[in-house]
Coordinates of C-alpha atoms in Angstrom, one line a residue:
X1 CA 101.7 84.1 19.9
X2 CA 98.9 83.8 22.4
X3 CA 99.0 86.0 25.5
X4 CA 98.6 84.5 29.0
X5 CA 95.3 85.2 30.7
X6 CA 95.5 87.0 34.0
X7 CA 93.7 84.6 36.5
X8 CA 92.6 87.7 38.5
X9 CA 90.4 88.8 35.6
X10 CA 88.4 85.6 35.7
X11 CA 85.2 85.9 37.8
X12 CA 84.9 83.1 40.4
X13 CA 81.9 81.0 41.2
X14 CA 80.0 82.1 38.2
X15 CA 80.3 78.6 36.6
X16 CA 78.1 76.0 38.0
X17 CA 79.7 72.7 38.8
X18 CA 79.0 70.0 36.2
X19 CA 78.4 66.5 37.4
X20 CA 79.7 64.1 34.7
X21 CA 77.0 61.9 33.3
X22 CA 77.2 58.1 33.4
X23 CA 78.1 56.0 30.4
X24 CA 75.2 53.8 29.2
X25 CA 76.4 50.3 28.5
X26 CA 75.3 47.6 26.1
X27 CA 74.2 44.9 28.5
X28 CA 75.2 41.4 27.3
X29 CA 73.1 38.6 28.8
X30 CA 73.1 34.9 28.7
X31 CA 70.3 34.0 26.3
X32 CA 69.2 31.0 28.4
X33 CA 69.4 32.3 31.9
X34 CA 69.2 36.0 31.4
X35 CA 72.2 36.5 33.7
X36 CA 74.3 39.6 32.8
X37 CA 77.6 38.5 31.3
X38 CA 79.1 41.9 30.8
X39 CA 78.7 45.6 30.3
X40 CA 80.2 46.7 27.0
X41 CA 81.2 50.2 25.8
X42 CA 82.8 52.0 22.9
X43 CA 84.7 55.1 24.2
X44 CA 86.4 57.5 21.7
X45 CA 89.1 60.1 22.3
X46 CA 88.7 63.3 20.2
X47 CA 89.3 67.0 20.1
X48 CA 86.5 69.5 20.6
X49 CA 85.8 72.9 22.2
X50 CA 84.5 73.3 25.8
X51 CA 83.4 76.3 27.8
X52 CA 85.8 75.9 30.8
X53 CA 86.1 79.6 31.6
X54 CA 82.9 81.5 32.5
X55 CA 80.5 82.7 29.7
X56 CA 82.0 85.7 27.9
X57 CA 85.4 84.2 27.7
X58 CA 86.4 82.1 24.7
X59 CA 85.9 78.3 24.6
X60 CA 88.9 76.0 25.1
X61 CA 90.1 73.4 22.7
X62 CA 90.4 70.1 24.7
X63 CA 90.7 66.4 24.2
X64 CA 88.1 64.2 25.9
X65 CA 86.5 60.8 26.1
X66 CA 83.2 60.3 24.4
X67 CA 80.5 57.7 24.3
X68 CA 76.9 56.8 24.9
X69 CA 75.3 58.3 28.0
X70 CA 71.9 58.7 29.6
X71 CA 70.7 62.3 30.3
X72 CA 70.1 62.4 34.0
X73 CA 67.3 64.9 33.7
X74 CA 65.3 63.4 30.8
X75 CA 66.5 59.8 30.6
X76 CA 67.2 60.3 26.9
X77 CA 70.1 58.4 25.4
X78 CA 72.8 60.7 24.0
X79 CA 74.9 58.5 21.6
X80 CA 78.1 60.6 21.5
X81 CA 78.5 62.7 24.5
X82 CA 81.9 64.3 24.8
X83 CA 83.2 66.3 27.7
X84 CA 86.4 66.7 29.8
X85 CA 86.6 65.0 32.3
X86 CA 84.9 62.1 30.6
X87 CA 81.6 60.5 31.5
X88 CA 81.7 58.2 34.6
X89 CA 81.7 54.4 34.4
X90 CA 79.2 52.9 36.9
X91 CA 80.6 49.4 37.3
X92 CA 79.1 46.6 39.4
X93 CA 81.3 44.1 41.3
X94 CA 81.6 40.7 39.5
X95 CA 80.1 42.0 36.3
X96 CA 82.9 42.5 33.8
X97 CA 83.3 45.5 31.7
X98 CA 84.6 45.5 28.1
X99 CA 85.7 48.9 26.6
X100 CA 86.7 49.4 23.0
X101 CA 89.0 52.4 23.2
X102 CA 89.1 54.4 19.9
X103 CA 91.7 57.0 19.0
X104 CA 90.1 59.7 16.9
X105 CA 92.8 62.3 17.3
X106 CA 93.8 63.0 13.7
X107 CA 95.5 66.4 14.2
X108 CA 98.8 67.3 15.7
X109 CA 99.4 67.7 19.4
X110 CA 98.6 71.1 20.7
X111 CA 101.2 71.0 23.4
X112 CA 105.0 70.7 23.1
X113 CA 106.0 67.1 22.7
X114 CA 109.7 66.8 23.8
X115 CA 111.4 64.1 21.8
X116 CA 114.5 64.3 23.9
X117 CA 112.6 62.3 26.6
X118 CA 112.1 58.5 26.3
X119 CA 108.7 58.6 24.7
X120 CA 106.3 56.7 22.3
X121 CA 107.9 58.2 19.2
X122 CA 105.4 56.7 16.6
X123 CA 107.4 58.0 13.7
X124 CA 110.6 56.6 14.9
X125 CA 112.4 59.9 14.7
X126 CA 114.9 59.0 17.4
X127 CA 116.7 61.4 19.7
X128 CA 117.2 64.9 18.1
X129 CA 120.4 66.8 18.8
X130 CA 120.7 70.5 19.5
X131 CA 120.1 73.2 18.4
X132 CA 116.4 72.6 19.1
X133 CA 113.6 74.6 17.4
X134 CA 111.3 76.7 19.5
X135 CA 107.7 75.7 20.1
X136 CA 105.7 76.3 18.1
X137 CA 106.3 74.7 15.8
X138 CA 108.5 72.2 17.7
X139 CA 109.3 68.9 15.9
X140 CA 106.6 68.1 13.3
X141 CA 107.5 64.4 13.5
X142 CA 106.9 64.5 17.2
X143 CA 103.7 66.5 17.1
X144 CA 101.8 64.1 14.8
X145 CA 100.3 61.5 14.9
X146 CA 99.2 61.4 18.6
X147 CA 99.6 58.2 20.5
X148 CA 97.2 57.4 23.4
X149 CA 96.6 54.5 25.7
X150 CA 94.1 54.4 28.6
X151 CA 95.0 53.1 32.2
X152 CA 92.3 52.2 34.8
X153 CA 93.9 53.5 37.9
X154 CA 93.5 51.0 40.8
X155 CA 92.2 48.2 38.6
X156 CA 93.0 44.6 39.3
X157 CA 93.5 44.1 35.5
X158 CA 95.3 41.8 33.1
X159 CA 98.4 43.5 31.8
X160 CA 97.1 43.5 28.2
X161 CA 94.2 45.7 29.4
X162 CA 96.2 47.8 31.9
X163 CA 97.2 50.6 29.6
X164 CA 100.9 49.9 29.6
X165 CA 102.8 53.0 28.5
X166 CA 104.2 51.2 25.5
X167 CA 100.8 49.8 24.5
X168 CA 99.9 53.1 22.8
X169 CA 98.2 53.4 19.4
X170 CA 97.6 56.3 16.9
X171 CA 94.3 57.1 15.1
X172 CA 93.0 54.1 13.3
X173 CA 95.6 52.0 15.0
X174 CA 97.8 52.7 12.0
X175 CA 100.9 52.7 14.3
X176 CA 101.1 50.7 17.5
X177 CA 103.5 50.6 20.4
X178 CA 105.8 47.6 21.1
X179 CA 103.7 46.5 24.0
X180 CA 100.3 46.8 22.1
X181 CA 98.2 43.7 22.4
X182 CA 94.7 45.0 21.8
X183 CA 92.4 48.1 22.2
X184 CA 89.4 46.2 23.4
X185 CA 90.1 46.1 27.2
X186 CA 88.6 43.7 29.7
X187 CA 88.0 44.8 33.3
X188 CA 87.1 42.0 35.7
X189 CA 85.7 44.1 38.4
X190 CA 86.2 41.4 41.0
X191 CA 87.8 43.8 43.6
X192 CA 86.0 45.6 46.5
X193 CA 84.1 48.7 45.7
X194 CA 86.0 52.0 45.4
X195 CA 86.6 55.2 43.4
X196 CA 88.8 54.4 40.5
X197 CA 89.7 56.7 37.6
X198 CA 90.8 56.3 34.1
X199 CA 93.3 58.5 32.3
X200 CA 95.9 58.5 29.5
X201 CA 99.2 56.8 30.0
X202 CA 101.2 57.0 26.8
X203 CA 104.9 56.8 27.2
X204 CA 106.6 60.2 27.7
X205 CA 103.5 62.3 26.9
X206 CA 101.1 61.4 29.8
X207 CA 101.5 65.0 31.3
X208 CA 100.4 66.5 28.0
X209 CA 97.5 64.1 27.2
X210 CA 96.1 64.4 30.7
X211 CA 96.4 68.2 30.7
X212 CA 94.5 68.2 27.4
X213 CA 91.7 66.5 29.2
X214 CA 92.0 62.8 29.1
X215 CA 90.7 61.7 32.5
X216 CA 87.4 60.5 34.0
X217 CA 85.8 58.5 36.9
X218 CA 85.2 54.8 37.2
X219 CA 83.1 54.0 40.3
X220 CA 82.9 50.3 41.3
X221 CA 79.9 49.4 43.5
X222 CA 79.1 46.1 45.3
X223 CA 75.3 45.5 45.8
X224 CA 76.2 43.0 48.6
X225 CA 78.2 45.6 50.6
X226 CA 75.8 47.2 53.2
X227 CA 77.4 50.6 52.4
X228 CA 76.6 50.2 48.7
X229 CA 73.1 49.0 49.0
X230 CA 70.0 51.1 48.1
X231 CA 69.1 51.6 51.8
X232 CA 72.7 52.5 52.8
X233 CA 73.2 55.3 55.3
X234 CA 75.5 57.1 52.8
X235 CA 74.2 59.9 50.5
X236 CA 73.3 58.7 47.0
X237 CA 71.8 59.9 43.7
X238 CA 72.2 63.6 43.3
X239 CA 73.8 63.9 46.8
X240 CA 76.8 61.8 45.7
X241 CA 79.1 63.7 43.5
X242 CA 82.6 62.9 42.0
X243 CA 84.9 65.9 42.2
X244 CA 88.0 66.1 39.9
X245 CA 90.3 68.9 41.0
X246 CA 92.9 70.0 38.4
X247 CA 94.8 73.2 37.9
X248 CA 95.1 74.9 34.5
X249 CA 96.5 78.1 32.9
X250 CA 94.9 79.8 29.9
X251 CA 95.7 82.2 27.2
X252 CA 93.4 85.2 26.3
X253 CA 92.0 83.2 23.3
X254 CA 90.9 80.5 25.7
X255 CA 93.6 78.0 24.8
X256 CA 95.4 76.0 27.4
X257 CA 98.8 77.6 28.4
X258 CA 101.5 75.0 29.1
X259 CA 105.2 75.9 29.4
X260 CA 107.1 75.6 26.0
X261 CA 110.6 76.3 27.3
X262 CA 112.4 73.7 29.5
X263 CA 114.4 74.4 32.6
X264 CA 117.4 73.1 30.8
X265 CA 116.5 73.9 27.2
X266 CA 119.8 72.8 25.8
X267 CA 119.1 69.3 27.1
X268 CA 115.3 69.0 27.1
X269 CA 114.0 71.9 25.1
X270 CA 110.3 71.8 26.4
X271 CA 110.3 69.7 29.5
X272 CA 109.7 71.3 32.9
X273 CA 109.9 69.3 36.2
X274 CA 106.4 70.3 37.4
X275 CA 103.4 72.2 36.0
X276 CA 101.5 74.5 38.3
X277 CA 98.4 76.2 36.7
X278 CA 97.2 79.6 38.0
X279 CA 93.5 78.6 38.1
X280 CA 91.7 75.7 39.6
X281 CA 89.3 73.7 37.5
X282 CA 86.8 71.3 39.0
X283 CA 84.9 68.8 36.7
X284 CA 85.9 70.8 33.7
X285 CA 84.9 74.3 34.9
X286 CA 87.1 77.0 36.5
X287 CA 86.2 77.9 40.0
X288 CA 82.6 76.6 40.0
X289 CA 79.8 77.0 42.5
X290 CA 77.7 74.1 43.7
X291 CA 74.2 74.8 45.1
X292 CA 73.7 72.4 48.0
X293 CA 70.7 71.5 50.2
X294 CA 71.0 71.6 54.0
X295 CA 71.9 67.9 54.3
X296 CA 74.9 65.6 54.0
X297 CA 76.7 65.0 50.7
X298 CA 79.2 62.4 49.6
X299 CA 82.1 63.8 47.5
X300 CA 84.5 61.4 45.8
X301 CA 87.5 63.7 45.5
X302 CA 90.2 63.1 42.9
X303 CA 93.4 65.1 42.6
X304 CA 93.7 64.9 38.9
X305 CA 96.4 67.6 38.6
X306 CA 99.8 67.0 37.0
X307 CA 101.9 68.1 40.0
X308 CA 99.9 70.3 42.4
X309 CA 99.1 69.0 45.9
X310 CA 96.0 70.3 47.7
X311 CA 95.4 70.7 51.4
X312 CA 91.7 71.3 51.4
X313 CA 89.8 73.2 54.2
X314 CA 86.4 74.9 54.4
X315 CA 86.4 78.6 54.8
X316 CA 84.3 78.3 58.0
X317 CA 86.6 75.7 59.4
X318 CA 83.9 73.1 59.7
X319 CA 84.9 69.4 59.9
X320 CA 84.0 66.7 57.5
X321 CA 84.3 62.9 57.6
X322 CA 86.5 60.7 55.4
X323 CA 85.1 57.2 54.8
X324 CA 87.3 55.9 52.0
X325 CA 90.7 56.2 50.4
X326 CA 92.1 55.2 47.0
X327 CA 91.2 51.5 47.2
X328 CA 88.1 51.2 49.3
X329 CA 86.4 52.1 52.5
X330 CA 88.4 52.9 55.6
X331 CA 88.0 50.7 58.7
X332 CA 86.3 53.5 60.5
X333 CA 85.0 57.0 59.7
X334 CA 87.6 59.7 60.3
X335 CA 86.7 63.2 61.2
X336 CA 89.0 65.8 59.6
X337 CA 89.3 69.6 59.4
X338 CA 91.7 69.4 56.4
X339 CA 92.5 66.9 53.7
X340 CA 96.0 66.6 52.1
X341 CA 95.7 64.9 48.7
X342 CA 98.5 64.3 46.2
X343 CA 98.2 63.8 42.4
X344 CA 96.5 60.5 41.7
X345 CA 95.1 60.1 45.2
X346 CA 91.4 59.9 45.9
X347 CA 89.4 60.6 49.1
X348 CA 85.8 59.6 49.8
X349 CA 84.3 62.2 52.1
X350 CA 81.0 63.2 53.8
X351 CA 80.2 66.9 54.2
X352 CA 77.2 67.9 56.3
X353 CA 75.6 71.2 55.4
X354 CA 72.5 70.6 57.5
X355 CA 73.5 73.1 60.3
X356 CA 74.1 76.0 57.9
X357 CA 71.6 78.8 57.2
X358 CA 70.1 79.3 53.7
X359 CA 72.3 81.6 51.6
X360 CA 75.5 80.6 53.4
X361 CA 78.5 80.5 51.0
X362 CA 81.5 78.3 51.8
X363 CA 84.8 78.3 50.0
X364 CA 86.7 75.1 49.7
X365 CA 90.3 76.4 50.1
X366 CA 93.7 75.1 49.5
X367 CA 97.0 76.0 51.3
X368 CA 99.4 73.3 50.0
X369 CA 102.8 74.7 48.9
X370 CA 104.1 74.2 45.3
X371 CA 106.2 72.3 44.9
X372 CA 105.2 70.3 47.9
X373 CA 106.1 70.5 50.7
X374 CA 108.6 73.4 50.9
X375 CA 107.6 75.6 47.9
X376 CA 105.5 78.7 47.6
X377 CA 102.1 79.0 49.2
X378 CA 99.2 79.3 46.8
X379 CA 97.9 82.8 46.0
X380 CA 94.9 83.2 48.3
X381 CA 93.0 85.0 45.5
X382 CA 93.5 82.4 42.9
X383 CA 94.9 78.9 43.5
X384 CA 94.2 79.1 47.3
X385 CA 90.5 78.8 46.3
X386 CA 89.0 75.6 44.7
X387 CA 85.2 76.1 44.5
X388 CA 82.2 77.5 46.3
X389 CA 79.2 75.9 48.0
X390 CA 75.9 77.9 48.4
X391 CA 73.3 76.5 50.8
X392 CA 69.8 76.6 49.4
X393 CA 66.5 77.2 51.3
X394 CA 65.3 73.7 51.4
X395 CA 64.1 71.4 54.2
X396 CA 66.8 70.3 56.6
X397 CA 67.8 66.7 56.5
X398 CA 69.8 65.5 59.5
X399 CA 72.3 62.8 58.4
X400 CA 71.8 59.3 59.8
X401 CA 74.5 57.9 62.2
X402 CA 77.4 56.1 60.5
X403 CA 78.3 52.6 61.6
X404 CA 81.4 52.5 63.8
X405 CA 83.0 50.0 61.5
X406 CA 83.0 50.4 57.7
X407 CA 85.4 47.8 56.5
X408 CA 87.7 45.0 57.7
X409 CA 91.3 45.6 56.4
X410 CA 93.1 42.2 56.0
X411 CA 96.3 42.4 58.0
X412 CA 99.4 41.6 55.9
X413 CA 102.5 39.8 56.8
X414 CA 105.7 40.0 54.7
X415 CA 106.8 36.6 53.4
X416 CA 109.4 37.7 50.8
X417 CA 112.6 39.8 50.8
X418 CA 112.3 43.5 51.6
X419 CA 113.1 46.0 48.8
X420 CA 115.0 49.3 49.5
X421 CA 114.3 51.7 46.6
X422 CA 115.7 55.2 46.4
X423 CA 114.0 58.2 44.8
X424 CA 116.7 60.5 43.2
X425 CA 117.0 63.5 41.0
X426 CA 119.8 64.1 38.3
X427 CA 120.5 67.8 38.4
X428 CA 121.4 70.0 35.5
X429 CA 122.6 73.6 35.4
X430 CA 119.1 75.1 36.0
X431 CA 117.2 72.2 37.8
X432 CA 116.4 68.6 37.3
X433 CA 117.4 66.8 34.1
X434 CA 115.5 63.6 35.0
X435 CA 114.1 61.9 38.1
X436 CA 114.8 58.2 38.8
X437 CA 113.5 55.3 40.8
X438 CA 116.4 53.4 42.4
X439 CA 118.9 55.2 40.1
X440 CA 117.6 53.4 37.0
X441 CA 116.0 54.7 33.8
X442 CA 112.8 53.2 32.2
X443 CA 114.8 51.2 29.7
X444 CA 117.1 49.4 32.2
X445 CA 116.6 45.8 32.8
X446 CA 113.6 44.9 34.9
X447 CA 114.5 44.7 38.6
X448 CA 111.1 44.5 40.3
X449 CA 110.1 40.9 39.7
X450 CA 107.8 39.8 42.6
X451 CA 106.3 36.3 42.7
X452 CA 102.5 36.2 42.6
X453 CA 101.1 35.6 46.1
X454 CA 104.0 37.1 47.9
X455 CA 103.9 40.0 50.3
X456 CA 106.8 42.4 50.3
X457 CA 107.9 45.5 52.2
X458 CA 109.0 48.3 50.0
X459 CA 111.2 51.0 51.7
X460 CA 110.9 54.1 49.6
X461 CA 114.0 56.2 50.5
X462 CA 113.4 59.8 49.3
X463 CA 116.7 61.6 48.5
X464 CA 115.0 64.5 46.8
X465 CA 113.4 67.8 48.0
X466 CA 109.9 66.9 46.8
X467 CA 107.1 64.6 48.0
X468 CA 106.5 62.0 45.4
X469 CA 103.1 60.2 45.1
X470 CA 104.2 56.7 44.3
X471 CA 101.7 54.5 42.4
X472 CA 101.9 50.8 41.7
X473 CA 99.8 49.2 39.0
X474 CA 97.8 46.0 39.6
X475 CA 98.0 46.0 43.4
X476 CA 96.8 47.9 46.3
X477 CA 99.0 48.1 49.5
X478 CA 99.1 49.3 53.1
X479 CA 101.2 52.0 54.6
X480 CA 103.4 50.6 57.4
X481 CA 105.3 53.7 58.5
X482 CA 107.2 56.9 57.6
X483 CA 110.5 57.6 59.4
X484 CA 113.1 60.4 59.2
X485 CA 116.6 59.5 58.2
X486 CA 120.1 61.1 57.7
X487 CA 119.3 62.0 54.1
X488 CA 122.6 63.8 53.2
X489 CA 124.8 61.1 54.7
X490 CA 122.8 58.3 53.1
X491 CA 122.9 60.1 49.7
X492 CA 126.6 60.5 49.9
X493 CA 127.1 56.9 50.9
X494 CA 124.7 55.6 48.3
X495 CA 126.6 57.5 45.5
X496 CA 129.9 56.2 46.8
X497 CA 128.5 52.7 46.6
X498 CA 126.7 53.0 43.2
X499 CA 128.2 56.0 41.4
X500 CA 126.3 59.0 40.0
X501 CA 122.9 58.1 38.5
X502 CA 121.6 57.2 36.0
X503 CA 123.3 53.8 36.7
X504 CA 124.6 51.5 34.0
X505 CA 124.6 48.5 36.4
X506 CA 122.1 46.9 38.8
X507 CA 121.6 49.1 41.9
X508 CA 123.6 48.0 44.9
X509 CA 121.4 48.1 48.0
X510 CA 122.5 50.4 50.8
X511 CA 120.6 49.3 54.0
X512 CA 118.8 52.3 55.5
X513 CA 118.5 51.1 59.0
X514 CA 121.8 52.7 60.3
X515 CA 120.6 56.1 59.0
X516 CA 117.2 56.1 60.6
X517 CA 116.3 58.8 63.1
X518 CA 113.7 58.7 66.0
X519 CA 111.1 56.0 65.6
X520 CA 108.7 55.0 62.8
X521 CA 105.5 56.9 62.6
X522 CA 102.5 54.7 61.8
X523 CA 99.8 55.7 59.3
X524 CA 97.3 58.4 60.3
X525 CA 93.7 57.3 60.7
X526 CA 92.8 58.3 57.1
X527 CA 95.7 56.3 55.6
X528 CA 94.9 53.1 57.5
X529 CA 93.0 51.5 54.6
X530 CA 94.1 50.1 51.2
X531 CA 96.1 52.5 49.1
X532 CA 97.4 52.6 45.5
X533 CA 99.2 55.9 45.6
X534 CA 101.3 56.9 48.6
X535 CA 103.1 60.2 49.5
X536 CA 106.8 59.6 50.0
X537 CA 108.1 62.7 51.8
X538 CA 111.6 64.1 51.5
X539 CA 113.9 63.1 54.3
X540 CA 111.8 60.1 55.1
X541 CA 111.7 56.4 54.5
X542 CA 108.2 55.4 53.6
X543 CA 107.4 51.7 54.0
X544 CA 104.6 50.1 52.3
X545 CA 103.4 46.5 52.4
X546 CA 102.6 45.2 49.0
X547 CA 100.8 41.9 48.4
X548 CA 100.7 40.5 44.9
X549 CA 97.3 39.1 45.2
X550 CA 93.7 40.4 45.0
X551 CA 92.8 42.9 47.7
X552 CA 90.1 40.7 49.2
X553 CA 92.1 37.6 49.2
X554 CA 92.2 35.7 52.6
X555 CA 95.1 36.3 55.0
X556 CA 96.5 32.8 54.0
X557 CA 98.2 33.6 50.7
X558 CA 101.6 32.4 50.0
X559 CA 104.3 33.0 47.3
X560 CA 103.5 31.2 44.1
X561 CA 99.7 31.1 44.7
X562 CA 97.8 33.0 42.0
X563 CA 94.4 34.1 43.2
X564 CA 93.7 36.6 40.3
X565 CA 91.1 35.5 37.8
X566 CA 93.9 36.0 35.2
X567 CA 97.5 35.2 34.7
X568 CA 99.4 38.4 35.9
X569 CA 102.7 37.1 34.3
X570 CA 101.2 37.1 30.8
X571 CA 101.3 40.1 28.5
X572 CA 103.5 43.2 28.6
X573 CA 103.5 43.5 32.4
X574 CA 102.9 46.4 34.7
X575 CA 104.7 49.5 36.0
X576 CA 105.3 51.6 39.1
X577 CA 105.9 55.3 39.0
X578 CA 105.7 58.8 40.5
X579 CA 102.3 60.3 39.8
X580 CA 103.7 63.8 39.3
X581 CA 103.2 63.4 35.6
X582 CA 106.2 65.5 34.6
X583 CA 108.3 63.1 36.6
X584 CA 106.7 60.0 35.3
X585 CA 107.3 61.3 31.7
X586 CA 111.0 61.8 32.3
X587 CA 112.2 58.5 33.7
X588 CA 110.5 58.2 37.1
X589 CA 108.7 55.1 36.0
X590 CA 109.9 51.4 36.1
X591 CA 108.6 48.1 34.7
X592 CA 107.0 45.7 37.2
X593 CA 106.8 42.1 36.1
X594 CA 104.9 39.6 38.2
X595 CA 106.3 36.0 38.1
X596 CA 104.3 32.8 38.4
X597 CA 105.7 29.3 39.0
X598 CA 102.7 27.2 38.5
X599 CA 100.8 26.8 35.2
X600 CA 97.7 29.0 35.1

């Protein structure tokens, strides 16, 4: 058995930050006009070793995405570059991308697959009954073969290319999930520019596959947007860096350390409700340093952790500016001194180092509790530190003035029935047994069936003690408000109306208005843009306005009008879920099927 590695024995800021290289596409052009038709890629998923810990420590076995990249220093093409996180897709608006996803994982899973959850189950082993074997070895029929499927998070994508949890496939596509249509995915890239990311989404094992390393950035740019143009006032080139923050624990042999005993082991032998690592990894390196010039940088920050929230601050207290959120630019720049970011969320920020003396060292810190918001504070010597910045002795470059307006956010007006949806836990003897959306399990009949073109208000009524980052596939949305409510009274009345969850009947709606307290609180300035993942806090009703139309559609959409460049009702459909991956893997995910009424 491997022994846990004490995080206090790992030297900090010895690793240098790695900037993921960019995938090099095969450019497909029209032979007559020379116009670019698409950018095509082949991306593999495989197992390899990577130096995540500082030199002198063992390498770590990870899974990662691989493909053809261009070396940023030499310009040389590297045909099979593999790293975790994966290389970055640089996509251009209105130029489609085709990706052939290839599963090359031929060995068993290295983390404990819990077959008592509703999961991919490629061998059809079914639900085992106790007593359960310890892990290792666990259940051999669950550990191998390994199913994967990739989701482009924030993509306005046809459902056959969305990475549906049941569209998984094993190595060589020998076994395929019930929602599998194809492994050659098509991304239209017709939406506004933003920071997307891609990650695994296989049913019931997303938490394990992402923890093994299956994630990466997908940056969509618009050459016609003034902020994306070559002469933009925003930092570019080596001064624009994607930052993926993830927490990990290790064993002394360098292997990843993930819990192998569940909180209710007689029910779910290996499942835990959240994973919190004891080190912080950024771009595949634990506690790295980044040498910066005395000028402004653009950081595209992703919380790629399974369950950990981050509240990020600089050790000198200096402010920074947020210019974008999950789904695009904010209407105006927003100055912040701290940034709260939940799993799955992204923040596009500008950090100005121009006033700092050469040799200055800054720590990017974190003080978000785990679980969020009422759990334990991070250890200031370990998980309270994210990375270091060291200012170089280079010429000072004063940043240009930002435009006062960055983006126009189309106002939305509801034109369909409001949805009231509860977030609820089912408790066992030692903690949660499962976490549910509206009291329903994944396999229950589909209840979210919006009409394309419609705009709905979704009231997310959180009856649990956790903040849940709720993510909807296909669409981006706008935060309307958060409002406190009488949570205990509402919970009791909801159970009296519906019975104890999980429910075996359609959920009966309990209007939340009589339970509301005080007044609604509108979105803070850095949540006033388009979102795809929203923090639903405990004891609050979080209302989002969701339009089932492209983000840049005009204000004059109406139910039944399909403005997507594809038929969203075709294929396996979409999902919505909590982006705490341990929750998502244990029932906190529901199907989402968009309806159309006119022929496409």
